């Protein structure tokens, strides 16, 4: 985005391995040129836009509607939500493997890139159902297997990607940059989700075939998005760790994407596992954030997987209505992200998480009493989704920013992996508990679950009161 102003005040001392690319190359121990920084951030923003198109086909309302059409049970919806979180247990292994690699970009291609390609199998599966090779039950199982494999690969690459971003985006610009980046993704959802929903519901061959076409297009966009990472400044994890002593603790380091393959890597310093474990256990700030984030993820996922199910199944709304609601949510998210980003840079992330977290905690209660009448369909549900979009913009942005600030530079991806793994288990536990409550509770099981989720969310905010945000008084 040309409007994003990137400031550099300190030379970059971290050695960055690179190969020849269309971009300006940066020599080790030299300052990264501003143009390279801008190009990297633009490339990352482009990746987020294309990844948003990929995500609308491989998750969210369209995938939920696809499973509803196949007659999937509430337990399947619980599994659909819990799998992406449970596989985060693999993040520590992914962090270990990434730290032994010599290129964040190459590692990302081997994880996220392949993870996007495996969805092509589901496209083939949908075509097979039309030809009578598979039945709908087998297609549900195939969908869950693909979700599992894709997210396993994503889990292997998640911590490395987050560490890459932490080294690229300056601390003082994180709120604004991620606000703009996420706004671009939200704008994409705002435009594309209703179009895709209408396409699926009105495709002459049926909604299953329509979803298959949308899925194929989404995968192609995802592959192109992975290619955008070629234009980001690459980081050599081994040099990142060995250069730790030369770097300021505040991680004032800039951009993202380029490529590396042939650079010489110095002898890396290996820290004994017990020493690393001790440093983690002594980092009380990190442990408080870990406690908050794991409890929050559990509380949110008690109910989060079932809002779309409630609208599609219990209220029996057409998928086109639900995609419009989701677009309104994306629009509110788009408008508020830049505001939250600037505010986070000004007052910090913790105050926003506490104040907005209370509002987000009570939102499941707002679903109580919603029924199929014109007032609820045309007024209450749209307003509710707009409110959700605006508040969740703050939560997602500030959780990301505060995690980037708390983790030290050395072995940074290990810290991100621990957060991902612990939060993934707690989130999967929440989704699993929620699915069984819905499956076996008497009438009102969903609404009772929503109320329980609100209570748990309020309790989860308490650890934030004791959190010290780096760089804030």
mmCIF file of N, CA and C in Angstrom, residues 31-120:
data_model
loop_
_atom_site.group_PDB
_atom_site.id
_atom_site.type_symbol
_atom_site.label_atom_id
_atom_site.label_comp_id
_atom_site.label_asym_id
_atom_site.label_seq_id
_atom_site.Cartn_x
_atom_site.Cartn_y
_atom_site.Cartn_z
ATOM 1 N N UNK A 31 22.023 -1.896 6.421
ATOM 2 C CA UNK A 31 20.669 -1.405 6.648
ATOM 3 C C UNK A 31 19.786 -1.786 5.472
ATOM 4 N N UNK A 32 18.589 -2.228 5.764
ATOM 5 C CA UNK A 32 17.666 -2.567 4.695
ATOM 6 C C UNK A 32 17.136 -1.281 4.077
ATOM 7 N N UNK A 33 17.234 -1.132 2.763
ATOM 8 C CA UNK A 33 16.732 0.088 2.129
ATOM 9 C C UNK A 33 15.225 0.247 2.351
ATOM 10 N N UNK A 34 14.795 1.501 2.426
ATOM 11 C CA UNK A 34 13.374 1.757 2.649
ATOM 12 C C UNK A 34 12.513 1.171 1.537
ATOM 13 N N UNK A 35 13.004 1.238 0.301
ATOM 14 C CA UNK A 35 12.231 0.694 -0.815
ATOM 15 C C UNK A 35 12.026 -0.810 -0.665
ATOM 16 N N UNK A 36 13.040 -1.489 -0.154
ATOM 17 C CA UNK A 36 12.920 -2.930 0.072
ATOM 18 C C UNK A 36 11.894 -3.215 1.160
ATOM 19 N N UNK A 37 11.904 -2.377 2.185
ATOM 20 C CA UNK A 37 10.925 -2.529 3.263
ATOM 21 C C UNK A 37 9.514 -2.356 2.715
ATOM 22 N N UNK A 38 9.329 -1.283 1.948
ATOM 23 C CA UNK A 38 7.994 -1.016 1.399
ATOM 24 C C UNK A 38 7.536 -2.141 0.486
ATOM 25 N N UNK A 39 8.442 -2.624 -0.349
ATOM 26 C CA UNK A 39 8.092 -3.720 -1.257
ATOM 27 C C UNK A 39 7.698 -4.963 -0.476
ATOM 28 N N UNK A 40 8.439 -5.243 0.581
ATOM 29 C CA UNK A 40 8.150 -6.412 1.407
ATOM 30 C C UNK A 40 6.775 -6.313 2.047
ATOM 31 N N UNK A 41 6.463 -5.154 2.615
ATOM 32 C CA UNK A 41 5.174 -4.979 3.281
ATOM 33 C C UNK A 41 4.030 -5.028 2.287
ATOM 34 N N UNK A 42 4.248 -4.461 1.092
ATOM 35 C CA UNK A 42 3.214 -4.554 0.057
ATOM 36 C C UNK A 42 2.992 -6.013 -0.363
ATOM 37 N N UNK A 43 4.086 -6.758 -0.485
ATOM 38 C CA UNK A 43 3.965 -8.170 -0.862
ATOM 39 C C UNK A 43 3.193 -8.952 0.186
ATOM 40 N N UNK A 44 3.454 -8.674 1.452
ATOM 41 C CA UNK A 44 2.735 -9.352 2.523
ATOM 42 C C UNK A 44 1.249 -8.988 2.504
ATOM 43 N N UNK A 45 0.953 -7.730 2.207
ATOM 44 C CA UNK A 45 -0.446 -7.312 2.109
ATOM 45 C C UNK A 45 -1.140 -8.013 0.950
ATOM 46 N N UNK A 46 -0.450 -8.110 -0.189
ATOM 47 C CA UNK A 46 -1.018 -8.831 -1.329
ATOM 48 C C UNK A 46 -1.269 -10.293 -0.981
ATOM 49 N N UNK A 47 -0.332 -10.893 -0.254
ATOM 50 C CA UNK A 47 -0.505 -12.275 0.192
ATOM 51 C C UNK A 47 -1.745 -12.415 1.069
ATOM 52 N N UNK A 48 -1.974 -11.433 1.953
ATOM 53 C CA UNK A 48 -3.136 -11.512 2.846
ATOM 54 C C UNK A 48 -4.441 -11.422 2.070
ATOM 55 N N UNK A 49 -4.465 -10.618 1.007
ATOM 56 C CA UNK A 49 -5.667 -10.491 0.177
ATOM 57 C C UNK A 49 -5.958 -11.812 -0.535
ATOM 58 N N UNK A 50 -4.935 -12.383 -1.153
ATOM 59 C CA UNK A 50 -5.116 -13.642 -1.872
ATOM 60 C C UNK A 50 -5.421 -14.787 -0.911
ATOM 61 N N UNK A 51 -4.807 -14.755 0.270
ATOM 62 C CA UNK A 51 -5.093 -15.778 1.278
ATOM 63 C C UNK A 51 -6.523 -15.674 1.779
ATOM 64 N N UNK A 52 -7.089 -14.461 1.786
ATOM 65 C CA UNK A 52 -8.486 -14.295 2.191
ATOM 66 C C UNK A 52 -9.423 -14.986 1.211
ATOM 67 N N UNK A 53 -9.098 -14.905 -0.083
ATOM 68 C CA UNK A 53 -9.898 -15.615 -1.082
ATOM 69 C C UNK A 53 -9.757 -17.117 -0.887
ATOM 70 N N UNK A 54 -8.530 -17.566 -0.622
ATOM 71 C CA UNK A 54 -8.298 -18.988 -0.341
ATOM 72 C C UNK A 54 -9.106 -19.447 0.869
ATOM 73 N N UNK A 55 -9.133 -18.641 1.915
ATOM 74 C CA UNK A 55 -9.808 -19.030 3.150
ATOM 75 C C UNK A 55 -11.322 -19.084 3.005
ATOM 76 N N UNK A 56 -11.898 -18.222 2.150
ATOM 77 C CA UNK A 56 -13.358 -18.242 2.024
ATOM 78 C C UNK A 56 -13.848 -19.531 1.369
ATOM 79 N N UNK A 57 -12.984 -20.167 0.572
ATOM 80 C CA UNK A 57 -13.369 -21.430 -0.035
ATOM 81 C C UNK A 57 -13.062 -22.633 0.826
ATOM 82 N N UNK A 58 -12.041 -22.534 1.687
ATOM 83 C CA UNK A 58 -11.598 -23.686 2.472
ATOM 84 C C UNK A 58 -12.037 -23.622 3.932
ATOM 85 N N UNK A 59 -12.876 -22.673 4.253
ATOM 86 C CA UNK A 59 -13.366 -22.557 5.625
ATOM 87 C C UNK A 59 -14.547 -21.626 5.695
ATOM 88 N N UNK A 60 -14.934 -21.276 6.909
ATOM 89 C CA UNK A 60 -16.005 -20.305 7.076
ATOM 90 C C UNK A 60 -17.365 -20.809 6.666
ATOM 91 N N UNK A 61 -18.201 -19.880 6.236
ATOM 92 C CA UNK A 61 -19.603 -20.177 5.975
ATOM 93 C C UNK A 61 -19.798 -21.122 4.797
ATOM 94 N N UNK A 62 -18.958 -21.007 3.766
ATOM 95 C CA UNK A 62 -19.151 -21.873 2.593
ATOM 96 C C UNK A 62 -18.844 -23.329 2.913
ATOM 97 N N UNK A 63 -17.795 -23.574 3.674
ATOM 98 C CA UNK A 63 -17.495 -24.952 4.072
ATOM 99 C C UNK A 63 -18.569 -25.477 5.028
ATOM 100 N N UNK A 64 -19.050 -24.622 5.921
ATOM 101 C CA UNK A 64 -20.115 -25.028 6.838
ATOM 102 C C UNK A 64 -21.379 -25.391 6.068
ATOM 103 N N UNK A 65 -21.735 -24.564 5.089
ATOM 104 C CA UNK A 65 -22.926 -24.853 4.284
ATOM 105 C C UNK A 65 -22.747 -26.134 3.476
ATOM 106 N N UNK A 66 -21.529 -26.363 2.997
ATOM 107 C CA UNK A 66 -21.219 -27.585 2.248
ATOM 108 C C UNK A 66 -21.484 -28.821 3.111
ATOM 109 N N UNK A 67 -21.065 -28.764 4.376
ATOM 110 C CA UNK A 67 -21.287 -29.897 5.278
ATOM 111 C C UNK A 67 -22.757 -30.030 5.675
ATOM 112 N N UNK A 68 -23.449 -28.899 5.803
ATOM 113 C CA UNK A 68 -24.896 -28.973 6.067
ATOM 114 C C UNK A 68 -25.596 -29.678 4.917
ATOM 115 N N UNK A 69 -25.207 -29.340 3.691
ATOM 116 C CA UNK A 69 -25.807 -29.977 2.506
ATOM 117 C C UNK A 69 -25.526 -31.485 2.482
ATOM 118 N N UNK A 70 -24.389 -31.863 3.047
ATOM 119 C CA UNK A 70 -24.048 -33.298 3.089
ATOM 120 C C UNK A 70 -24.704 -34.013 4.264
ATOM 121 N N UNK A 71 -25.425 -33.269 5.122
ATOM 122 C CA UNK A 71 -26.110 -33.868 6.272
ATOM 123 C C UNK A 71 -25.195 -34.159 7.442
ATOM 124 N N UNK A 72 -24.129 -33.386 7.611
ATOM 125 C CA UNK A 72 -23.188 -33.615 8.711
ATOM 126 C C UNK A 72 -23.841 -33.318 10.055
ATOM 127 N N UNK A 73 -23.414 -34.033 11.093
ATOM 128 C CA UNK A 73 -23.970 -33.882 12.446
ATOM 129 C C UNK A 73 -23.248 -32.754 13.183
ATOM 130 N N UNK A 74 -23.810 -32.296 14.317
ATOM 131 C CA UNK A 74 -23.121 -31.268 15.118
ATOM 132 C C UNK A 74 -21.719 -31.688 15.560
ATOM 133 N N UNK A 75 -21.505 -32.995 15.783
ATOM 134 C CA UNK A 75 -20.180 -33.469 16.170
ATOM 135 C C UNK A 75 -19.162 -33.185 15.064
ATOM 136 N N UNK A 76 -19.600 -33.318 13.811
ATOM 137 C CA UNK A 76 -18.716 -33.016 12.683
ATOM 138 C C UNK A 76 -18.322 -31.541 12.696
ATOM 139 N N UNK A 77 -19.297 -30.684 13.014
ATOM 140 C CA UNK A 77 -18.990 -29.255 13.080
ATOM 141 C C UNK A 77 -18.025 -28.958 14.224
ATOM 142 N N UNK A 78 -18.189 -29.668 15.327
ATOM 143 C CA UNK A 78 -17.242 -29.508 16.423
ATOM 144 C C UNK A 78 -15.848 -29.954 16.022
ATOM 145 N N UNK A 79 -15.767 -31.071 15.293
ATOM 146 C CA UNK A 79 -14.467 -31.549 14.812
ATOM 147 C C UNK A 79 -13.868 -30.574 13.807
ATOM 148 N N UNK A 80 -14.715 -30.015 12.941
ATOM 149 C CA UNK A 80 -14.243 -29.064 11.944
ATOM 150 C C UNK A 80 -13.572 -27.870 12.604
ATOM 151 N N UNK A 81 -14.100 -27.453 13.732
ATOM 152 C CA UNK A 81 -13.519 -26.327 14.446
ATOM 153 C C UNK A 81 -12.342 -26.738 15.320
ATOM 154 N N UNK A 82 -12.403 -27.934 15.893
ATOM 155 C CA UNK A 82 -11.357 -28.347 16.834
ATOM 156 C C UNK A 82 -10.091 -28.821 16.134
ATOM 157 N N UNK A 83 -10.204 -29.385 14.945
ATOM 158 C CA UNK A 83 -9.022 -29.891 14.239
ATOM 159 C C UNK A 83 -7.973 -28.810 14.012
ATOM 160 N N UNK A 84 -8.350 -27.624 13.462
ATOM 161 C CA UNK A 84 -7.318 -26.595 13.254
ATOM 162 C C UNK A 84 -6.625 -26.154 14.534
ATOM 163 N N UNK A 85 -7.312 -26.286 15.654
ATOM 164 C CA UNK A 85 -6.699 -25.894 16.921
ATOM 165 C C UNK A 85 -5.886 -27.024 17.523
ATOM 166 N N UNK A 86 -6.410 -28.244 17.453
ATOM 167 C CA UNK A 86 -5.723 -29.375 18.064
ATOM 168 C C UNK A 86 -4.389 -29.660 17.384
ATOM 169 N N UNK A 87 -4.343 -29.462 16.056
ATOM 170 C CA UNK A 87 -3.089 -29.745 15.345
ATOM 171 C C UNK A 87 -2.007 -28.733 15.700
ATOM 172 N N UNK A 88 -2.364 -27.677 16.420
ATOM 173 C CA UNK A 88 -1.336 -26.740 16.863
ATOM 174 C C UNK A 88 -0.356 -27.375 17.839
ATOM 175 N N UNK A 89 -0.690 -28.567 18.333
ATOM 176 C CA UNK A 89 0.266 -29.315 19.148
ATOM 177 C C UNK A 89 1.557 -29.586 18.393
ATOM 178 N N UNK A 90 1.463 -29.555 17.074
ATOM 179 C CA UNK A 90 2.645 -29.836 16.261
ATOM 180 C C UNK A 90 3.511 -28.596 16.087
ATOM 181 N N UNK A 91 3.046 -27.447 16.553
ATOM 182 C CA UNK A 91 3.808 -26.209 16.361
ATOM 183 C C UNK A 91 5.216 -26.243 16.964
ATOM 184 N N UNK A 92 5.413 -26.803 18.174
ATOM 185 C CA UNK A 92 6.802 -26.871 18.673
ATOM 186 C C UNK A 92 7.730 -27.642 17.748
ATOM 187 N N UNK A 93 7.231 -28.732 17.164
ATOM 188 C CA UNK A 93 8.056 -29.464 16.194
ATOM 189 C C UNK A 93 8.336 -28.589 14.980
ATOM 190 N N UNK A 94 7.304 -27.872 14.512
ATOM 191 C CA UNK A 94 7.500 -26.975 13.380
ATOM 192 C C UNK A 94 8.507 -25.885 13.689
ATOM 193 N N UNK A 95 8.450 -25.345 14.914
ATOM 194 C CA UNK A 95 9.408 -24.307 15.301
ATOM 195 C C UNK A 95 10.828 -24.868 15.316
ATOM 196 N N UNK A 96 10.996 -26.085 15.846
ATOM 197 C CA UNK A 96 12.311 -26.717 15.891
ATOM 198 C C UNK A 96 12.863 -26.917 14.481
ATOM 199 N N UNK A 97 12.003 -27.420 13.578
ATOM 200 C CA UNK A 97 12.450 -27.654 12.203
ATOM 201 C C UNK A 97 12.767 -26.349 11.496
ATOM 202 N N UNK A 98 11.961 -25.326 11.752
ATOM 203 C CA UNK A 98 12.191 -24.042 11.076
ATOM 204 C C UNK A 98 13.495 -23.399 11.528
ATOM 205 N N UNK A 99 13.826 -23.554 12.821
ATOM 206 C CA UNK A 99 15.069 -22.962 13.318
ATOM 207 C C UNK A 99 16.303 -23.660 12.754
ATOM 208 N N UNK A 100 16.136 -24.860 12.236
ATOM 209 C CA UNK A 100 17.251 -25.580 11.620
ATOM 210 C C UNK A 100 17.322 -25.336 10.108
ATOM 211 N N UNK A 101 16.333 -24.611 9.580
ATOM 212 C CA UNK A 101 16.354 -24.268 8.158
ATOM 213 C C UNK A 101 17.193 -23.009 7.959
ATOM 214 N N UNK A 102 17.405 -22.637 6.705
ATOM 215 C CA UNK A 102 18.188 -21.434 6.407
ATOM 216 C C UNK A 102 17.370 -20.380 5.676
ATOM 217 N N UNK A 103 16.060 -20.597 5.565
ATOM 218 C CA UNK A 103 15.228 -19.640 4.832
ATOM 219 C C UNK A 103 13.787 -19.738 5.321
ATOM 220 N N UNK A 104 13.238 -18.625 5.809
ATOM 221 C CA UNK A 104 11.827 -18.595 6.193
ATOM 222 C C UNK A 104 10.936 -18.824 4.968
ATOM 223 N N UNK A 105 11.341 -18.272 3.837
ATOM 224 C CA UNK A 105 10.530 -18.402 2.626
ATOM 225 C C UNK A 105 10.439 -19.848 2.151
ATOM 226 N N UNK A 106 11.593 -20.508 2.054
ATOM 227 C CA UNK A 106 11.596 -21.896 1.600
ATOM 228 C C UNK A 106 10.791 -22.778 2.554
ATOM 229 N N UNK A 107 10.927 -22.525 3.838
ATOM 230 C CA UNK A 107 10.186 -23.322 4.818
ATOM 231 C C UNK A 107 8.686 -23.077 4.688
ATOM 232 N N UNK A 108 8.291 -21.838 4.420
ATOM 233 C CA UNK A 108 6.882 -21.519 4.247
ATOM 234 C C UNK A 108 6.295 -22.239 3.038
ATOM 235 N N UNK A 109 7.056 -22.321 1.953
ATOM 236 C CA UNK A 109 6.571 -23.034 0.762
ATOM 237 C C UNK A 109 6.352 -24.513 1.057
ATOM 238 N N UNK A 110 7.244 -25.089 1.869
ATOM 239 C CA UNK A 110 7.129 -26.521 2.163
ATOM 240 C C UNK A 110 5.997 -26.830 3.138
ATOM 241 N N UNK A 111 5.501 -25.838 3.827
ATOM 242 C CA UNK A 111 4.419 -26.069 4.792
ATOM 243 C C UNK A 111 3.106 -25.475 4.288
ATOM 244 N N UNK A 112 3.002 -24.154 4.319
ATOM 245 C CA UNK A 112 1.758 -23.516 3.894
ATOM 246 C C UNK A 112 1.450 -23.753 2.416
ATOM 247 N N UNK A 113 2.495 -23.748 1.582
ATOM 248 C CA UNK A 113 2.279 -23.949 0.151
ATOM 249 C C UNK A 113 1.663 -25.306 -0.146
ATOM 250 N N UNK A 114 2.256 -26.366 0.413
ATOM 251 C CA UNK A 114 1.718 -27.714 0.196
ATOM 252 C C UNK A 114 0.352 -27.853 0.868
ATOM 253 N N UNK A 115 0.197 -27.208 2.034
ATOM 254 C CA UNK A 115 -1.084 -27.262 2.735
ATOM 255 C C UNK A 115 -2.229 -26.702 1.911
ATOM 256 N N UNK A 116 -1.949 -25.719 1.080
ATOM 257 C CA UNK A 116 -2.989 -25.178 0.208
ATOM 258 C C UNK A 116 -3.274 -26.100 -0.970
ATOM 259 N N UNK A 117 -2.264 -26.781 -1.438
ATOM 260 C CA UNK A 117 -2.443 -27.675 -2.592
ATOM 261 C C UNK A 117 -3.296 -28.900 -2.276
ATOM 262 N N UNK A 118 -3.252 -29.386 -1.034
ATOM 263 C CA UNK A 118 -3.959 -30.636 -0.720
ATOM 264 C C UNK A 118 -5.474 -30.490 -0.864
ATOM 265 N N UNK A 119 -5.989 -29.253 -0.853
ATOM 266 C CA UNK A 119 -7.431 -29.060 -1.034
ATOM 267 C C UNK A 119 -7.904 -29.460 -2.422
ATOM 268 N N UNK A 120 -6.961 -29.604 -3.350
ATOM 269 C CA UNK A 120 -7.343 -30.083 -4.684
ATOM 270 C C UNK A 120 -7.965 -31.468 -4.617
#
